[in-house]
Coordinates of C-alpha atoms in Angstrom, one line a residue:
X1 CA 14.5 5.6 -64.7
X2 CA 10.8 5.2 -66.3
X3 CA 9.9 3.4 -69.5
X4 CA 8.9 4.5 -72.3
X5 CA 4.9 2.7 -73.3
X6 CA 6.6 1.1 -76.0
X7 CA 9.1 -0.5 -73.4
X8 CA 6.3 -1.7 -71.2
X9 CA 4.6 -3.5 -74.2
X10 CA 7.6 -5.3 -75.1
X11 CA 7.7 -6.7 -71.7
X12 CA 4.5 -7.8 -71.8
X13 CA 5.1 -9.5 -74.9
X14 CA 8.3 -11.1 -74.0
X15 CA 8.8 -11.4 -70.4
X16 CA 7.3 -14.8 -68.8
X17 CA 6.7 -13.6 -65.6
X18 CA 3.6 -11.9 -67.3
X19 CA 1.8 -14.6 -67.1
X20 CA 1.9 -14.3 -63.4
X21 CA 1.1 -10.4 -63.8
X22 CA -1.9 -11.1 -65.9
X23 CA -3.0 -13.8 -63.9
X24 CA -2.6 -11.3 -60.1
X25 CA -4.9 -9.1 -62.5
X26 CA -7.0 -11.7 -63.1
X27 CA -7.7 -13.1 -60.0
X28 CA -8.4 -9.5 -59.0
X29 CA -11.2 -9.3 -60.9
X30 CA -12.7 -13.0 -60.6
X31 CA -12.7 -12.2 -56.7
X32 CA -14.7 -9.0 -56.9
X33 CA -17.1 -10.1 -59.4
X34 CA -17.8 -13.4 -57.3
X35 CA -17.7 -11.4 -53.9
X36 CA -21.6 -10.4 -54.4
X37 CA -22.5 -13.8 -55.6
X38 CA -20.5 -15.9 -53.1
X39 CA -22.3 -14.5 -49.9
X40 CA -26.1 -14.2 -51.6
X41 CA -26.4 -17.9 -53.4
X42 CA -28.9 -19.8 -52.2
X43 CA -29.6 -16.9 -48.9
X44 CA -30.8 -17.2 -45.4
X45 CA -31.2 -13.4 -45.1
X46 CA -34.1 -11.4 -44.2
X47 CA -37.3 -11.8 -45.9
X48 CA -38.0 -8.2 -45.8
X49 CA -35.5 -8.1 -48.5
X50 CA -36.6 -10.9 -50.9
X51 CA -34.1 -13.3 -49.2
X52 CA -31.0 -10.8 -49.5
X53 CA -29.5 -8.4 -46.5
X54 CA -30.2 -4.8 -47.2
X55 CA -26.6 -4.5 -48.0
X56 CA -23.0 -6.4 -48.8
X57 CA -21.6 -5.4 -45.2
X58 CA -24.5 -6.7 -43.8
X59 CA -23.5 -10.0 -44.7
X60 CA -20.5 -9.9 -42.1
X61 CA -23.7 -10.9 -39.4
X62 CA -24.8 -13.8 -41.2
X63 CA -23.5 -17.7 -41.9
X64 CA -21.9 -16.2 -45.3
X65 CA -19.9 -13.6 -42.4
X66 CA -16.3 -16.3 -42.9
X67 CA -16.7 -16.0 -47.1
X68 CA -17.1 -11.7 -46.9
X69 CA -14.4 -11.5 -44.2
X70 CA -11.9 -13.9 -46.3
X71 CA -12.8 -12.7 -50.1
X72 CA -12.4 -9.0 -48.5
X73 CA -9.2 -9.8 -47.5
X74 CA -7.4 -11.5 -50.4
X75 CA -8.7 -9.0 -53.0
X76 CA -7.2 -6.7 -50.4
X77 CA -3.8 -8.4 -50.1
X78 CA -3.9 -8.8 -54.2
X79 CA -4.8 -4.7 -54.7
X80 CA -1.4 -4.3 -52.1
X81 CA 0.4 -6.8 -54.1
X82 CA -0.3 -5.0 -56.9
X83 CA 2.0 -2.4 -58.2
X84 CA 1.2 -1.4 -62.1
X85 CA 3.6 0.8 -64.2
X86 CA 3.8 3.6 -61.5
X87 CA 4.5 4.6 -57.8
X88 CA 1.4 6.6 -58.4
X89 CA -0.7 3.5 -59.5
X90 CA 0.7 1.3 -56.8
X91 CA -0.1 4.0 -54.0
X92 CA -3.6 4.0 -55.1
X93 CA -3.9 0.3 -55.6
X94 CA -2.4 0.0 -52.5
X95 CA -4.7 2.3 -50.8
X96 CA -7.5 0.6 -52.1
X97 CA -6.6 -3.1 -50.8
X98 CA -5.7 -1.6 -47.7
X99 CA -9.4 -0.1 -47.5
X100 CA -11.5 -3.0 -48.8
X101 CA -9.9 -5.2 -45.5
X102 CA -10.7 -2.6 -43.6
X103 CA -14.3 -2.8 -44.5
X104 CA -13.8 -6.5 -43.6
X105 CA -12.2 -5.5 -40.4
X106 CA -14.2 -3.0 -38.8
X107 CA -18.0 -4.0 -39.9
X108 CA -21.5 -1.7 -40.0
X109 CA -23.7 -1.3 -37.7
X110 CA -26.4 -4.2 -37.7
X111 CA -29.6 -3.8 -36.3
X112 CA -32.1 -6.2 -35.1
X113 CA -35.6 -5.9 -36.6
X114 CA -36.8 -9.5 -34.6
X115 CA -37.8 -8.5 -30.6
X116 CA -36.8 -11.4 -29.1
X117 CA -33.3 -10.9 -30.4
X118 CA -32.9 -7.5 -29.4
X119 CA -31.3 -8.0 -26.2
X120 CA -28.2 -9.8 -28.0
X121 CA -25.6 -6.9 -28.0
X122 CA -22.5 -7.1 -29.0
X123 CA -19.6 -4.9 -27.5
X124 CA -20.4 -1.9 -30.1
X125 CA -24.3 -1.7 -29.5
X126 CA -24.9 -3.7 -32.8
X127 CA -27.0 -6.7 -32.9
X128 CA -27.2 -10.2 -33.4
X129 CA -28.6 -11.8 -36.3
X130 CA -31.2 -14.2 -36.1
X131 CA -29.3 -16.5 -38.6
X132 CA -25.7 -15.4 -37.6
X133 CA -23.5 -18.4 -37.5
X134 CA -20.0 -16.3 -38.2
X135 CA -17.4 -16.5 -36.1
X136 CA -16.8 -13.0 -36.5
X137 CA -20.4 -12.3 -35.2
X138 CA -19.8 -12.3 -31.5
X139 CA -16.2 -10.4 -31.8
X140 CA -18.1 -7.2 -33.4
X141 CA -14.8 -6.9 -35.7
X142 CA -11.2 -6.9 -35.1
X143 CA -11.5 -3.1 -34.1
X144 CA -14.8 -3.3 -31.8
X145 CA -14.2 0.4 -31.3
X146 CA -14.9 1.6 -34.3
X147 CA -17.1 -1.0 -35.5
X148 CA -20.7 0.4 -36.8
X149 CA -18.9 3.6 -36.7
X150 CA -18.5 6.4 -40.1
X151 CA -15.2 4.4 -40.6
X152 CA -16.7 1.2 -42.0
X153 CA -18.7 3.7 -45.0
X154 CA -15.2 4.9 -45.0
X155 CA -13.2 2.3 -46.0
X156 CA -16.1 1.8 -48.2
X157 CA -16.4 4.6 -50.1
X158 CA -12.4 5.0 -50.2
X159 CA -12.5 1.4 -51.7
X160 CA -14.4 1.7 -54.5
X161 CA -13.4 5.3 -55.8
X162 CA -10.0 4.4 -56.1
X163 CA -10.8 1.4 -58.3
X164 CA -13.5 3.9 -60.3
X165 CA -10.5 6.2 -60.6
X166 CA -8.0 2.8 -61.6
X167 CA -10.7 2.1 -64.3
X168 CA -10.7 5.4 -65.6
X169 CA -7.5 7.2 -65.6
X170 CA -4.9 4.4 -65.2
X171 CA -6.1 1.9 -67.0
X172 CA -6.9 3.5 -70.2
X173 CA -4.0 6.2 -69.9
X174 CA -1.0 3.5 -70.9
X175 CA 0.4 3.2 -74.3
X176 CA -1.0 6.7 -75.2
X177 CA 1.1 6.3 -78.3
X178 CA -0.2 3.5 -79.7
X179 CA -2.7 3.6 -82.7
X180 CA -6.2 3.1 -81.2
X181 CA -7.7 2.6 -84.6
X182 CA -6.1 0.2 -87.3
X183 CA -5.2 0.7 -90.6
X184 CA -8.7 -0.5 -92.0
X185 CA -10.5 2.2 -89.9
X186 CA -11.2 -1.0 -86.8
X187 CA -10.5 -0.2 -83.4
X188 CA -7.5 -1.9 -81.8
X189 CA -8.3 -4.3 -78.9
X190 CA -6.6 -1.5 -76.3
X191 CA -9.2 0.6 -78.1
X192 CA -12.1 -1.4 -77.4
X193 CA -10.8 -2.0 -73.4
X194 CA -10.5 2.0 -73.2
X195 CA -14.3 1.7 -73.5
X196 CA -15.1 -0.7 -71.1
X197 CA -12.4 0.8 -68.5
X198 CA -14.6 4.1 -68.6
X199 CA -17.5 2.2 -68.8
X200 CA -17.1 0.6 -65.6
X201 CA -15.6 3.4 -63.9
X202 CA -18.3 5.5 -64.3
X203 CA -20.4 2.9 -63.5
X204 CA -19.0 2.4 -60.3
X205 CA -19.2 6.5 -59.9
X206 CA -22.9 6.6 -60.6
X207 CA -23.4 3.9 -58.6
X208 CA -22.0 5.8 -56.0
X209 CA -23.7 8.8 -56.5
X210 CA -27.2 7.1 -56.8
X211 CA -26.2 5.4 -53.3
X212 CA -25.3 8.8 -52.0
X213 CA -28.6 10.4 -52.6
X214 CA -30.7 7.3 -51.4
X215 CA -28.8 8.0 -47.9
X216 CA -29.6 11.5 -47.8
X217 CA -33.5 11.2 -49.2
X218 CA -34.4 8.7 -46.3
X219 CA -36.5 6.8 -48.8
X220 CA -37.4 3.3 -48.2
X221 CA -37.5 0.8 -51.0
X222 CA -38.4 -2.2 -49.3
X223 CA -38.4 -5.2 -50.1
X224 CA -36.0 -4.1 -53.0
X225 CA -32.6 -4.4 -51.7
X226 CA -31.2 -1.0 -53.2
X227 CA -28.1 -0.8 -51.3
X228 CA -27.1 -4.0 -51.9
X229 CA -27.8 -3.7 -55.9
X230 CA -26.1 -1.0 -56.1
X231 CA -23.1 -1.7 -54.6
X232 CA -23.1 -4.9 -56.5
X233 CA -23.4 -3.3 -59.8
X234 CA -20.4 -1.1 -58.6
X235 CA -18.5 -4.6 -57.6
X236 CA -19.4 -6.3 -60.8
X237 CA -18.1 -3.5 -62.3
X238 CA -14.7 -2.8 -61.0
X239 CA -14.4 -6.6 -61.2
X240 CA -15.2 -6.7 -64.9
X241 CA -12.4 -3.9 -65.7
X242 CA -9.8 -5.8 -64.2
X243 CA -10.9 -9.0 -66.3
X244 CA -10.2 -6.8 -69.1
X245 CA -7.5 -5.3 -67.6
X246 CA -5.8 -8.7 -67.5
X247 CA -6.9 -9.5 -70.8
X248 CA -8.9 -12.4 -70.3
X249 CA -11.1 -10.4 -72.7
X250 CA -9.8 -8.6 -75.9
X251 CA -6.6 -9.6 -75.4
X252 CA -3.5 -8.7 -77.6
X253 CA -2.2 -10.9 -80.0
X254 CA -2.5 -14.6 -78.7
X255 CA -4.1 -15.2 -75.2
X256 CA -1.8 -15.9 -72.1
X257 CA -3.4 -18.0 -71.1
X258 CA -3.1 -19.8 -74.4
X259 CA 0.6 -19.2 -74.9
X260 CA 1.1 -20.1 -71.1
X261 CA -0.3 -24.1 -72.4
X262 CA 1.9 -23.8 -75.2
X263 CA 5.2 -22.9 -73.3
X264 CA 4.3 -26.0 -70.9
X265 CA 4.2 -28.2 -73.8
X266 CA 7.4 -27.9 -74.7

């Protein structure tokens, strides 16, 4: 039996356990907008690229390997957790979590651009780091086999077109009823997350695209880390929408966060 938007609303508005459904949202998006962040403050990585690796995966080889592999995972176990207003949402949130630990699991190809370190293999043909200090470094991944492989880009790619396609159709798509403009000629607050739903999907589309085309053109940037920006601008992004999503920003009505204090008070 399926609920009417209307239905869904109310038990947003009235049920306590969404608090915890906010919050799951929430935490969704403060661990993909602190993923990029986490591994880069204060880097070690290669000076060829202003102190940063050439991409996020490429942090798996380096002393900030444990934070990627761990903040990978628990967005992942949150996206799974995850199960929205539809099978249909779930399935692709689901698909999604299960993707973005497998881009923890089965890591890119790293390759060694210091000589006296390019006789450190590991059991995929990838490299050593100079500055690796990861306990994943050595292991190559938890699926050697396919490590460095077209699965890692994958998982990837997977990953973050689901959450583009989260962003844009499921997230604004709910209480289609609902007035998006008030009385007063305003837009409602679900009006003004609509915008920055699309707004990050797309974002996290071109981002894609403009990644795609760099791959093919063969171009060289260095010492500008263009992978890496990108796909942090496509992180920070999908990150963002689920902030809103959970309502940290715009909310409805009284924040829960807010009406979670008050209820504790009493």
């Amino acid at each position: 039996m399926t609920t009417t938007p209307q239905e869904d609303k109310s038990k947003e508005a009235n049920n306590e356990l969404v608090f915890s459904y906010l919050t799951l949202r929430n935490l969704i998006g403060f661990g993909g907008m602190l993923l990029p962040i986490a591994i880069a403050i204060f880097p070690s990585g290669s000076p060829e690229y202003n102190g940063f690796e050439p991409s996020i995966s490429d942090y798996f080889f380096t002393d900030r390997g444990d934070i990627l592999v761990v903040m990978l995972c628990i967005i992942g176990a949150f996206l799974v957790t995850y199960y929205g207003y539809s099978w249909k949402e779930w399935a692709l949130s689901t698909v999604a979590g299960i993707c973005g630990i497998g881009v923890a699991f089965v890591p890119t190809k790293f390759e060694c651009s210091v000589p006296a370190l390019q006789d450190c293999k590991l059991p995929s043909g990838m490299c050593c780091s100079q500055y690796a200090h990861s306990v994943h470094t050595n292991s190559g991944g938890v699926f050697k086999s396919i490590a460095g492989t077209g699965w890692h880009f994958g998982f990837a790619l997977v990953f973050l077109a689901s959450l583009a396609v989260m962003s844009l159709y499921f997230f604004t798509s709910r209480e289609k009823k609902i007035p998006l403009i008030k009385e007063n000629g305003k837009r409602t607050q679900k009006a003004k997350r609509n915008i920055v739903f699309k707004a990050c999907g797309w974002t996290i589309i071109g981002s894609l695209v403009i990644l795609g085309i760099y791959f093919i053109s063969g171009v060289d940037l260095k010492p500008f880390p263009m992978v890496y920006a990108f796909e942090t601008l496509a992180v920070e992004a999908f990150g963002f929408s689920w902030l809103v999503k959970g309502q940290t920003l715009w909310p409805d009505g009284e924040h829960y966060l807010k009406r979670g204090l008050r209820e504790l008070k009493r």
